[in-house]
Short mmCIF file of C-alpha atoms and ligand atoms in Angstrom, two decimals:
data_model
loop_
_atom_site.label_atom_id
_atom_site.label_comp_id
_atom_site.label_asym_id
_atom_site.label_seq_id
_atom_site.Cartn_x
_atom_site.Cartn_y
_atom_site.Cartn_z
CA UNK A 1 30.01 -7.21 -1.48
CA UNK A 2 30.46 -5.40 -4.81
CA UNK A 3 29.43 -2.30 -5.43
CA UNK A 4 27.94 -1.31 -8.73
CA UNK A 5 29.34 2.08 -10.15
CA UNK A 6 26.44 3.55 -10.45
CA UNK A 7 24.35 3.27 -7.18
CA UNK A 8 20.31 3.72 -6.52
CA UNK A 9 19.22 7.60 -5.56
CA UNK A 10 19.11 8.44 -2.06
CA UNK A 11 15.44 7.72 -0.52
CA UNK A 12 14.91 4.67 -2.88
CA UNK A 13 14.75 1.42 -2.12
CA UNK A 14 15.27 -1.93 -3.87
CA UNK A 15 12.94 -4.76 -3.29
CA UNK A 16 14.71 -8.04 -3.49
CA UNK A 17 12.98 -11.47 -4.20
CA UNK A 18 13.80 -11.58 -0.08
CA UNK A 19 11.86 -9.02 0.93
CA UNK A 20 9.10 -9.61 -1.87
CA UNK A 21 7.10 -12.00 -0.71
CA UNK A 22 6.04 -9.53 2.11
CA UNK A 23 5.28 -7.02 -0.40
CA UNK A 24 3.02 -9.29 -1.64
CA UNK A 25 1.40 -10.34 1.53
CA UNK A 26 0.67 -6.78 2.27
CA UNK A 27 -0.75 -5.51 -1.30
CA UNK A 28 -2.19 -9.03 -1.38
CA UNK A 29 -4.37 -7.62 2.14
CA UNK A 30 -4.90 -4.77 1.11
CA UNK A 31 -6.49 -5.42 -2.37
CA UNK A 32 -8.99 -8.48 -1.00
CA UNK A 33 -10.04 -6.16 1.76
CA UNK A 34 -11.25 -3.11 -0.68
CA UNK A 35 -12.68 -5.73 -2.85
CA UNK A 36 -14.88 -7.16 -0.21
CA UNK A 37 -15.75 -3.77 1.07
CA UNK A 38 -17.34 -3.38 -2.99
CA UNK A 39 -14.48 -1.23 -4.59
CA UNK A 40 -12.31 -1.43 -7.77
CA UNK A 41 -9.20 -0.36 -8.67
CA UNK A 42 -8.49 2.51 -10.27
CA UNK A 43 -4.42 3.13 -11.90
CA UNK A 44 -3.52 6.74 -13.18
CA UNK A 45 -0.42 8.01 -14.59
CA UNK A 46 2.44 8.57 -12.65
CA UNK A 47 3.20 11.91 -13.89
CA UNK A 48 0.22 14.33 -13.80
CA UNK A 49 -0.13 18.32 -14.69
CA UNK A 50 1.70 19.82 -12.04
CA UNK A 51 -1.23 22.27 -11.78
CA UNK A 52 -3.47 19.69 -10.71
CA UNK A 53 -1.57 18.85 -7.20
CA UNK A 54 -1.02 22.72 -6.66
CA UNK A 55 -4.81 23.24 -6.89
CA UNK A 56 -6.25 19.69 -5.26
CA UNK A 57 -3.15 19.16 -2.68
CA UNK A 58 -2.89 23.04 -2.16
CA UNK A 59 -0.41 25.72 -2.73
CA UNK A 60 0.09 26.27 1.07
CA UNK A 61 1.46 22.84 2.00
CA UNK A 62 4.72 20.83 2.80
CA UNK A 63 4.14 18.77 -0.39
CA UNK A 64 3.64 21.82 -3.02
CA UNK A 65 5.90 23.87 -1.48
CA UNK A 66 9.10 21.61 -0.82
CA UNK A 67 8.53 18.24 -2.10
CA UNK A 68 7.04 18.06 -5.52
CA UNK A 69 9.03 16.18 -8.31
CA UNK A 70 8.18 18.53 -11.43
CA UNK A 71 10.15 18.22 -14.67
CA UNK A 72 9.74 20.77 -17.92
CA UNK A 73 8.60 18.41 -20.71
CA UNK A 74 9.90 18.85 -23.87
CA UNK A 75 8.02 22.15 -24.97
CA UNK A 76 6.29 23.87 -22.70
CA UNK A 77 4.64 21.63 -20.10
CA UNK A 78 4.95 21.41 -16.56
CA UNK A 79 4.80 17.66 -14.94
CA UNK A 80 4.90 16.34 -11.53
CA UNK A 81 5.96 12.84 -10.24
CA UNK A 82 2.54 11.97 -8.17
CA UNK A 83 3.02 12.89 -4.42
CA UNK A 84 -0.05 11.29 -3.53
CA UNK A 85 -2.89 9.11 -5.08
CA UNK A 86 -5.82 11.15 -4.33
CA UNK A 87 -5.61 14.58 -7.05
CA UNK A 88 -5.11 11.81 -10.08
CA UNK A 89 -8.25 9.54 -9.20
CA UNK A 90 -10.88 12.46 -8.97
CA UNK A 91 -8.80 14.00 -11.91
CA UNK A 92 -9.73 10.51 -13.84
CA UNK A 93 -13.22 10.22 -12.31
CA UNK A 94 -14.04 13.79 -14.06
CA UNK A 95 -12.48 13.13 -17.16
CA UNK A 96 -13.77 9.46 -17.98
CA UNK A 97 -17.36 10.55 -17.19
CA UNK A 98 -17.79 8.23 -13.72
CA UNK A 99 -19.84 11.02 -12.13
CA UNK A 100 -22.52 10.40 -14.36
CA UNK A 101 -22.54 6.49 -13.07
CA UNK A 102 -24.29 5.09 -10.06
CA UNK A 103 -23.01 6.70 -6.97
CA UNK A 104 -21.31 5.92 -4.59
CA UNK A 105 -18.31 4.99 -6.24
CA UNK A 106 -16.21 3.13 -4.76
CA UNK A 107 -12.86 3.51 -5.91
CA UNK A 108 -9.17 1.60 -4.40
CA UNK A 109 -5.43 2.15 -5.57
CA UNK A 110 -1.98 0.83 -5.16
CA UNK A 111 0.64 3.39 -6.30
CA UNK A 112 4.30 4.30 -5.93
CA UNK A 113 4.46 8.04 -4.82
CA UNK A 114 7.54 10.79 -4.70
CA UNK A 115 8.36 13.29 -2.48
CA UNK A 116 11.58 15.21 -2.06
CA UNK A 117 11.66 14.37 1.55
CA UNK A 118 14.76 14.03 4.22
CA UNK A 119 14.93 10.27 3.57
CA UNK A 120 14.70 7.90 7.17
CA UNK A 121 13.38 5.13 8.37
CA UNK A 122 9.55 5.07 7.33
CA UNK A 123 10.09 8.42 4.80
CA UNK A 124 11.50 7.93 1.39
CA UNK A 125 11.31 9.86 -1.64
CA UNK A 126 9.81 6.92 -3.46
CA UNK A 127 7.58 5.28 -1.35
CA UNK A 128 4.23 3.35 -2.00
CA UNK A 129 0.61 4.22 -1.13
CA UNK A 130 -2.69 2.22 -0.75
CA UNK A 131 -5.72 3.91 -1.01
CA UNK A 132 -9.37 4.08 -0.99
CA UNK A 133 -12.18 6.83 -2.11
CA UNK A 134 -16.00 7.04 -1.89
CA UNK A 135 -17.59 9.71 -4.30
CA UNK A 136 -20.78 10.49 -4.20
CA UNK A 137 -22.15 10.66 -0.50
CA UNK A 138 -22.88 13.13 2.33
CA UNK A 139 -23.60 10.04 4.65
CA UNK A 140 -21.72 9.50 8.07
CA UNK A 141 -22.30 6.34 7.01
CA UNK A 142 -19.56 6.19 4.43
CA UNK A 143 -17.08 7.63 6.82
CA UNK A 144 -17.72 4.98 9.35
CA UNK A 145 -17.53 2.46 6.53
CA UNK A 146 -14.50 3.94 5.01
CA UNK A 147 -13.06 3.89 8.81
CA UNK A 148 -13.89 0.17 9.07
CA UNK A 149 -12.06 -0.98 5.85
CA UNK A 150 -9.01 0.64 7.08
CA UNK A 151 -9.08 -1.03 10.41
CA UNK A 152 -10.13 -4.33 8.51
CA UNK A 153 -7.06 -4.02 6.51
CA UNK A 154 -4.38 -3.12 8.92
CA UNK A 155 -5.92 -5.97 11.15
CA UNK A 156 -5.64 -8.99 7.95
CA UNK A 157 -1.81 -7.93 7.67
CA UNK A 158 -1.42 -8.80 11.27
CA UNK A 159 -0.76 -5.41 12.62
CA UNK A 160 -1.60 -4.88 16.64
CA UNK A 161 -1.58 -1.81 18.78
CA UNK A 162 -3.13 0.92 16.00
CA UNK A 163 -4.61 3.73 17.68
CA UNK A 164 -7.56 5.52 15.85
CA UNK A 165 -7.74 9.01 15.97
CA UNK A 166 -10.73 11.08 14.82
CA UNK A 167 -11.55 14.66 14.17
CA UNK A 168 -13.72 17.02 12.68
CA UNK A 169 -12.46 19.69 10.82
CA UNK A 170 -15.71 21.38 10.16
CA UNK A 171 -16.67 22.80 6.64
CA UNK A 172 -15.96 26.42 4.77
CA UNK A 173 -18.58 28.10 6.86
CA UNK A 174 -17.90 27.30 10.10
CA UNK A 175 -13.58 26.94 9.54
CA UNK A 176 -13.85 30.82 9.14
CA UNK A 177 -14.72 31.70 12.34
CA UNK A 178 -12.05 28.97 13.80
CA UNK A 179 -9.36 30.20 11.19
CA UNK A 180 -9.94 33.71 12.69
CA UNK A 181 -9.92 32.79 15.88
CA UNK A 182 -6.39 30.53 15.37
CA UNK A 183 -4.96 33.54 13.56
CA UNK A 184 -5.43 35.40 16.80
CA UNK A 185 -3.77 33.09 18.76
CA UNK A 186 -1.03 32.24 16.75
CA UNK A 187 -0.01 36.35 16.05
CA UNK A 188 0.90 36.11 19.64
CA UNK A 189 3.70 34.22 18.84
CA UNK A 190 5.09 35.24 15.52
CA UNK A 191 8.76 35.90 17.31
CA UNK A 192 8.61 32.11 18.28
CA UNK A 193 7.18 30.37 15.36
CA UNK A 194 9.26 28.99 12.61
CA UNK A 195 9.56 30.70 9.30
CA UNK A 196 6.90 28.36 7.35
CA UNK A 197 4.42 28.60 9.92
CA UNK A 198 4.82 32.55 9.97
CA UNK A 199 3.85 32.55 6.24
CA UNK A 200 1.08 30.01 6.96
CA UNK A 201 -0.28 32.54 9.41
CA UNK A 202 -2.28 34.43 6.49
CA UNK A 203 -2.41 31.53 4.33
CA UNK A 204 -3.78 29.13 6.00
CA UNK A 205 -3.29 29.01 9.69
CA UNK A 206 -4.43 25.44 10.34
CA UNK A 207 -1.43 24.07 8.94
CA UNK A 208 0.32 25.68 11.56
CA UNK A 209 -1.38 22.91 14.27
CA UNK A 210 0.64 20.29 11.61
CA UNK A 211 3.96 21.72 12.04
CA UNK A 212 6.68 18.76 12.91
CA UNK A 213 9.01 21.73 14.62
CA UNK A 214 8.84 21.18 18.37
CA UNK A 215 8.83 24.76 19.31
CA UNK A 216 5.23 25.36 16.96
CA UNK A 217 4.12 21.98 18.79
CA UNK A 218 4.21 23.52 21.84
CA UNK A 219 2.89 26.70 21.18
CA UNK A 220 -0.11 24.95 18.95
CA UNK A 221 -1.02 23.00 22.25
CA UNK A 222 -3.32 25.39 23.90
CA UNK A 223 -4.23 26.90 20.24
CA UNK A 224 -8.20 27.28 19.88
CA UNK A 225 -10.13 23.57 19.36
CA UNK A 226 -12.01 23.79 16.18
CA UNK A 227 -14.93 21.16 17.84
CA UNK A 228 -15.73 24.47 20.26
CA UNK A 229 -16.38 25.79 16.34
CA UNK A 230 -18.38 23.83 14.40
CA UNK A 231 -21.79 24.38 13.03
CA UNK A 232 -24.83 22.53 13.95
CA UNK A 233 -24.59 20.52 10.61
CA UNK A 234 -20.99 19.24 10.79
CA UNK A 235 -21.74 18.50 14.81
CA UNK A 236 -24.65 16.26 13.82
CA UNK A 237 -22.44 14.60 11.21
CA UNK A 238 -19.53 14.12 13.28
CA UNK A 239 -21.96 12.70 16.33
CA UNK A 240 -23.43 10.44 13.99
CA UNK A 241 -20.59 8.96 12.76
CA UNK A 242 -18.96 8.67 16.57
CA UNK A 243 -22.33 6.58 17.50
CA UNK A 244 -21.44 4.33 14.33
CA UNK A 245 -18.13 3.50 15.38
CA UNK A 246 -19.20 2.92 19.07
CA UNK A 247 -22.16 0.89 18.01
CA UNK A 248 -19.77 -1.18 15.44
CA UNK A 249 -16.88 -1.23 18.77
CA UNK A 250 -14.19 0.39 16.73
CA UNK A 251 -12.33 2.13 19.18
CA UNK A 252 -10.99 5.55 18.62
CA UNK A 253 -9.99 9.01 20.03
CA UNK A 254 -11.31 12.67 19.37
CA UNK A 255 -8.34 14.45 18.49
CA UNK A 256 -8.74 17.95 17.93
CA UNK A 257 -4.78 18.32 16.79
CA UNK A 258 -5.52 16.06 13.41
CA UNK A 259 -6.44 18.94 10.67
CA UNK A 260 -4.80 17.83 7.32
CA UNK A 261 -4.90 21.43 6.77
CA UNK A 262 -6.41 21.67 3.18
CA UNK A 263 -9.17 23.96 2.25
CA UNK A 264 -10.99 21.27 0.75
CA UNK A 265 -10.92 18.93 3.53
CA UNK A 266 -14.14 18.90 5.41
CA UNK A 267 -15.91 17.45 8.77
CA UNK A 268 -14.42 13.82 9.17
CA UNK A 269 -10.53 13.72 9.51
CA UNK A 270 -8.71 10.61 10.78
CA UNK A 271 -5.30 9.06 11.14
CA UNK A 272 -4.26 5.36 12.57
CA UNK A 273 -1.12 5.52 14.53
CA UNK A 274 1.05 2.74 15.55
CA UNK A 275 3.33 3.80 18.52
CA UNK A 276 6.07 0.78 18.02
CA UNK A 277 6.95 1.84 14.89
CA UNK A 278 9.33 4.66 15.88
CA UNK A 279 8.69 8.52 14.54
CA UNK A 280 7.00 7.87 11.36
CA UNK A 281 3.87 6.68 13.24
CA UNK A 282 1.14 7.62 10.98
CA UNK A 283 0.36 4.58 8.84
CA UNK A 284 -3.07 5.70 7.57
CA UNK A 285 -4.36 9.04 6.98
CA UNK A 286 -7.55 10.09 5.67
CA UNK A 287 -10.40 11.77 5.51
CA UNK A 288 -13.54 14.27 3.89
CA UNK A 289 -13.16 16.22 1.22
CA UNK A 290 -16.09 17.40 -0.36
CA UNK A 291 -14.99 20.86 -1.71
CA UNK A 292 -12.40 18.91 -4.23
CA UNK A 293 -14.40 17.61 -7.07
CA UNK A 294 -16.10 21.16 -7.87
CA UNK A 295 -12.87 22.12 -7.36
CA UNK A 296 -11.17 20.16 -10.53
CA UNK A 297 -14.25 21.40 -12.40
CA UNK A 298 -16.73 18.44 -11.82
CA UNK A 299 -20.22 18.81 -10.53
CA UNK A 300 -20.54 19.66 -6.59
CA UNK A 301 -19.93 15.83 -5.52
CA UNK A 302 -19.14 15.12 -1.72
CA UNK A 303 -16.38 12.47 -1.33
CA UNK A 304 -13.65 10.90 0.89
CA UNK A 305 -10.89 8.59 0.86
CA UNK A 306 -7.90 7.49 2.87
CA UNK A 307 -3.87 6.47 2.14
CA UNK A 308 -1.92 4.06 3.71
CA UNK A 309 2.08 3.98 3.40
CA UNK A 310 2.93 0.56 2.77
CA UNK A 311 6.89 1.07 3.80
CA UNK A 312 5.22 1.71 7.12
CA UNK A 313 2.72 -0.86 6.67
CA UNK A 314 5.69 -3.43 6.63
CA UNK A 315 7.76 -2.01 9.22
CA UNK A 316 4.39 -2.52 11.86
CA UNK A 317 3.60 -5.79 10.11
CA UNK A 318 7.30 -7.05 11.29
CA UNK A 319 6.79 -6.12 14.37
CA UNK A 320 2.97 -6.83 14.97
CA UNK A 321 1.88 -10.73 14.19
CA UNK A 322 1.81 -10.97 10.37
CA UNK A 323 2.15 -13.92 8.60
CA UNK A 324 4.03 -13.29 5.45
CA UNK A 325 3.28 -15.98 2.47
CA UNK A 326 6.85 -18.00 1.27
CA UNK A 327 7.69 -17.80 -1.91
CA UNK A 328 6.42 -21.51 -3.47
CA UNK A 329 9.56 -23.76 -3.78
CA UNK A 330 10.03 -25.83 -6.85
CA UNK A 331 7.99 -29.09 -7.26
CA UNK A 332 10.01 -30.63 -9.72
CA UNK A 333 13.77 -30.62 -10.67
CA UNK A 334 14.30 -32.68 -14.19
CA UNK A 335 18.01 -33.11 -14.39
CA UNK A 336 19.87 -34.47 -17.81
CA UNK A 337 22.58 -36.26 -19.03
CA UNK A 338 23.41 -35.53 -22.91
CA UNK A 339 21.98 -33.10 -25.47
CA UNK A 340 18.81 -35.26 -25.97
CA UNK A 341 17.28 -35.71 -22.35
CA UNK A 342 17.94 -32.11 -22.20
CA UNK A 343 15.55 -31.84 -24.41
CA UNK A 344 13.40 -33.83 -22.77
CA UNK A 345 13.35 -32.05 -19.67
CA UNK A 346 12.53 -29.42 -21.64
CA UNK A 347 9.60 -30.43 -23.04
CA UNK A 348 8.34 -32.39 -19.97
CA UNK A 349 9.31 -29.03 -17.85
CA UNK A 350 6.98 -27.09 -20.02
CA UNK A 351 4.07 -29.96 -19.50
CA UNK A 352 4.04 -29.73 -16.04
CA UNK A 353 4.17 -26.06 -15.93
CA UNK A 354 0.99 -25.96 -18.31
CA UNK A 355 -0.88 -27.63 -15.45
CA UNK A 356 0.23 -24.89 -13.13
CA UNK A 357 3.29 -26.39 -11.36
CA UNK A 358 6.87 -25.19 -10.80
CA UNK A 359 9.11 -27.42 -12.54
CA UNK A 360 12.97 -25.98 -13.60
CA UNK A 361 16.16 -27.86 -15.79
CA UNK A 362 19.55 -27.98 -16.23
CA UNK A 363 19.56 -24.16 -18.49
CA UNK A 364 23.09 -23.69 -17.28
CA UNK A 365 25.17 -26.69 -18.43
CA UNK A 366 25.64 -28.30 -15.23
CA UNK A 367 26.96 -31.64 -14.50
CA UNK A 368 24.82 -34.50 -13.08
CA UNK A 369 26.05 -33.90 -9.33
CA UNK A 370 26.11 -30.40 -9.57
CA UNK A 371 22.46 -30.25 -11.35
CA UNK A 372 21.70 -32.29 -8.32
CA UNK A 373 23.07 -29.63 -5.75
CA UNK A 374 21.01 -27.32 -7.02
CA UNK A 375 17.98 -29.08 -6.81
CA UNK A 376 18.74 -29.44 -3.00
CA UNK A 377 19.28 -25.82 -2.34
CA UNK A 378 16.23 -24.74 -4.50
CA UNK A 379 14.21 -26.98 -2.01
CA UNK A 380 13.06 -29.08 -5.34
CA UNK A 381 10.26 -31.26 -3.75
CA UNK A 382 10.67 -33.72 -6.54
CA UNK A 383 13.43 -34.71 -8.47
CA UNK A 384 13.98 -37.13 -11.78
CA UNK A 385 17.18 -37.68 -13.40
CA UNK A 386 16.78 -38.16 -17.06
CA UNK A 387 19.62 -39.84 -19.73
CA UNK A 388 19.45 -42.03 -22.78
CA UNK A 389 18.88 -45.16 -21.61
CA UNK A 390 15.37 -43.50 -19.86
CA UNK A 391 14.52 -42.17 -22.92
CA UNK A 392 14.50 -45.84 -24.55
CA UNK A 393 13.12 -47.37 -22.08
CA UNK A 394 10.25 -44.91 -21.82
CA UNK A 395 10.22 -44.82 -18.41
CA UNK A 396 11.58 -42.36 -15.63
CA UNK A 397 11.93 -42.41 -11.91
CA UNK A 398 10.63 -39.63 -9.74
CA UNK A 399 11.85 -39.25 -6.36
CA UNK A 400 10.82 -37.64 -3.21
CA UNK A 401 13.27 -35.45 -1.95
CA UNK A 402 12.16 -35.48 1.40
CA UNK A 403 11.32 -39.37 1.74
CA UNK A 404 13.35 -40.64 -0.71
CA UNK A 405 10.16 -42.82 -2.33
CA UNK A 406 10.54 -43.19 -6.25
CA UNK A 407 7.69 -43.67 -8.50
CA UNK A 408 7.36 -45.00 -11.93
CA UNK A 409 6.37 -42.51 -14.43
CA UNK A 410 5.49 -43.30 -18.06
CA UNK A 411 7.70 -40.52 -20.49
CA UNK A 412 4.86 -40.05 -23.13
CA UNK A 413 1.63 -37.23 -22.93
CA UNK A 414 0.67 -38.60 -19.66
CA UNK A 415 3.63 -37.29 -17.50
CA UNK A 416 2.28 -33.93 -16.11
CA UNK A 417 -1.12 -35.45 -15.25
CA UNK A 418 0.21 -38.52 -12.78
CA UNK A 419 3.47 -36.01 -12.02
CA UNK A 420 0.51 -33.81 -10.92
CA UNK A 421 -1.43 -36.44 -8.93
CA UNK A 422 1.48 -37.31 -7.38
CA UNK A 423 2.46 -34.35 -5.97
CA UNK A 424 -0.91 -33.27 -4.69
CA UNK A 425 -0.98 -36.65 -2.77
CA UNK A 426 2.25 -35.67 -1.14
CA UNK A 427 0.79 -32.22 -0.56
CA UNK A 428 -2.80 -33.66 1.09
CA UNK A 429 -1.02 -36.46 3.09
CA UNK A 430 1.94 -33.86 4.58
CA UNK A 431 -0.73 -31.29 5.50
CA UNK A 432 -3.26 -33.77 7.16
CA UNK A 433 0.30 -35.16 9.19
CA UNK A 434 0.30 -31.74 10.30
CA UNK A 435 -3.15 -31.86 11.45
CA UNK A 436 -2.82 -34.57 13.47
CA UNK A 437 0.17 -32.99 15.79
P1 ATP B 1 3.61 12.67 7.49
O1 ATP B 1 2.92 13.52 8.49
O2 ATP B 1 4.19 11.42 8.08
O3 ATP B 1 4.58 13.43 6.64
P2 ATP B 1 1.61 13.08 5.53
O4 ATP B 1 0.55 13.79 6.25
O5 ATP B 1 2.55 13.84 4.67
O6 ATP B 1 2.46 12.16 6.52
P3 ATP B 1 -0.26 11.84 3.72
O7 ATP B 1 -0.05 12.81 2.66
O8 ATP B 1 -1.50 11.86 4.51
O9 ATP B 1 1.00 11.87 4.73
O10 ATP B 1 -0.02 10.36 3.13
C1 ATP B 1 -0.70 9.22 3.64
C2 ATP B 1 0.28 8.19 4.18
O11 ATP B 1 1.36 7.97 3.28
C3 ATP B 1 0.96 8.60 5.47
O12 ATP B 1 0.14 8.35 6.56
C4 ATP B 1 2.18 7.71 5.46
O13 ATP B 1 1.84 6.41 5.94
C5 ATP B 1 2.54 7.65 4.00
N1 ATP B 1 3.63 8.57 3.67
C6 ATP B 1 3.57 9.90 3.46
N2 ATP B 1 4.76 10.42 3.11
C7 ATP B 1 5.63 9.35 3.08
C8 ATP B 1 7.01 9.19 2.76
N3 ATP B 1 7.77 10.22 2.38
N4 ATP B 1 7.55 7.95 2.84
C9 ATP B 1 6.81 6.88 3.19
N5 ATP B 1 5.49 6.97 3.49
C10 ATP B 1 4.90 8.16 3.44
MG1 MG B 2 4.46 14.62 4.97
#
């Protein structure tokens, strides 16, 4: 195979028309779901003030302190290459005035995202997140809801064997107490911990529970639980949303390791992992966060919201029982012989088309038995072989490519319609034979 001189960047991907059709499939799931759960899509810009992810994503995490994208504009500004979908949709929601509509708003995205990661299977440095956000209610209700349309879409695409896992993470007044208490603990072992997590000690020691290193794994395993912490409020809310999910038979597990560390992340927390998937198991995480909106200067709103990676969305939907649509085949190939019944095919091409079928011709100068050839390898369900003599006559034959039966087709204004008619026969008649087996 040839190699172009210049090749993609490491961590990118191309999608081929191969591989597109499951692309489709996927974002295809994923944007019916939301919609039938009541939300609308929302698209931001893909670069954003870097001072927005610093402040929303939060200046003591993996993704502001390693992975951001940020480029020096011409003058004086500072960008960032989104690393997640989140900080630009409550950005937007602010700035266009939503918080003064109806709440809750219900709010979905598809977005490509970029993070200057060790690229691997399941971890790029472009990648592509789905997500969802619900502004404007305290309501265990919404997290249940929110919890549902995830497991609604992950079960459309076909993929099995997701494990929900649910936390609480408590809110500012009861973390303190916790974050004290981990702080503690974790001072124990600043000769074992890695160098991050000793800086995240005073930061923000719940990032420490996060820590991929194997060594900080082990030592956050008998760490404090925050659900021994939390206050009477965020206990109620996180019962009532537990006797939601049981009462709606969503299964899940109470995992008091999930903390998504940021200070404006509050009570529900939750991730969906798939364990066939290999290391990069997390394909949804999500959660609370109702210190975030006063935080980019809107009025005290609560809200949550979840992201899905749809690289790993694919990889479990491979392996799980999706069924990816095909890529529709062509339903008519007009070949020509001569200048004029190119022409022709042109036009009558262009007819069928209009009535919202796939019709191609000869564009590349092909002779008759090689115009043919391709029609066999593009699958053409119909073919028609137009030359002078056609033209004259007024009259063309179209032939099934799979029988072999020719009809009779008039060459004037009609063509399209009966071409149509035709074809949706064939269509009808092949799926009801299908039936029938
Ligand atoms: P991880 O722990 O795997 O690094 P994260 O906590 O950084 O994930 P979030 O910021 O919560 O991830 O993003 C939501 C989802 O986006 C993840 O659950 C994952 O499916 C996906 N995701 C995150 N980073 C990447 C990446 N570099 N490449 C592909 N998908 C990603
Ligand atoms: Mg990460």
């Amino acid at each position: 195979m040839a190699e172009p001189s210049i090749k993609r960047p490491k961590g990118t991907q191309d999608i081929t028309p191969k591989e597109v059709n499951k692309w489709q499939t996927v974002e295809v799931a994923c944007k019916t779901t939301a919609e039938d759960y009541g939300f609308s899509e929302i698209r931001t810009p893909t670069f954003e003030d870097t001072k927005l992810f610093v402040r929303s994503v939060g200046d003591a995490t993996d993704v502001v302190q390693k992975e951001m994208y940020t480029v020096t504009s011409k003058g004086d500004s500072e960008f960032t290459l989104k690393p997640e979908g989140t900080a630009g949709v409550i950005r937007a929601v602010i700035e266009n005035g939503m918080l003064n509509e109806a709440f809750p708003q219900k709010l979905f995205y598809l977005t490509q995202c970029f993070r200057h990661e060790k690229p691997q299977a399941g971890r790029l440095r472009e990648f592509h997140q789905f997500g969802c956000e619900i502004i404007g209610t305290k309501s265990p209700a919404a997290d249940a809801d929110l919890i549902m349309l995830a497991a609604d879409v992950l079960e459309r695409i076909g993929i099995v064997e997701t494990k929900l896992n649910i936390n609480s993470i408590g809110c500012p007044n009861c973390r303190a107490e916790y974050i004290k208490a981990l702080r503690e603990y974790f001072s124990q072992y600043t000769d074992t911990l890695c160098e991050t997590c000793i800086s995240r000690l005073e930061k923000n020691p719940m990032r420490i529970l996060d820590c991929k290193s194997p060594i900080c794994s082990e030592v956050a395993k008998n760490a404090p639980v925050i659900l021994d912490y939390l206050c009477d409020e965020c206990k109620e809310h996180f019962d009532a949303l537990k006797g939601i999910l049981d009462a709606m038979e969503i299964e899940y597990r109470v995992n008091p390791r999930i903390v998504r560390g940021l200070d404006y992340y509050t009570k529900t927390v939750f991730e969906f992992i798939c364990d066939n998937i290999g290391a990069q198991a997390t394909v949804c995480g999500g959660g609370r966060y109702d210190g975030l909106i006063r935080e980019l200067g809107g009025a005290d709103t609560p809200a949550l919201g979840f992201a899905m990676g749809i690289e790993r969305l694919l990889i479990a939907a491979k392996r799980g029982r999706a069924e990816f649509i095909d890529r529709a085949s062509c339903d008519i190939y007009l070949a020509s012989i001569g200048q004029d019944a190119l022409l022709k095919t042109a036009q009558l091409a262009r007819s069928v088309r209009d009535i919202g079928f796939i019709a191609e011709y000869d564009i590349v100068g092909r002779s008759l038995n090689a115009q043919m050839k391709y029609a066999n390898k593009i699958k053409a369900k119909f073919s028609a072989v137009i030359g002078d003599d056609d033209i004259k006559k007024g009259i063309i034959k179209v032939k099934n490519m799979e029988t072999g039966k020719i009809d009779n087709l008039r060459l004037d204004d009609s063509f399209a319609e009966k071409f149509g008619d035709i074809l949706t026969d064939y269509i009808l008649n092949d799926d009801l034979d299908f039936d029938c087996l």
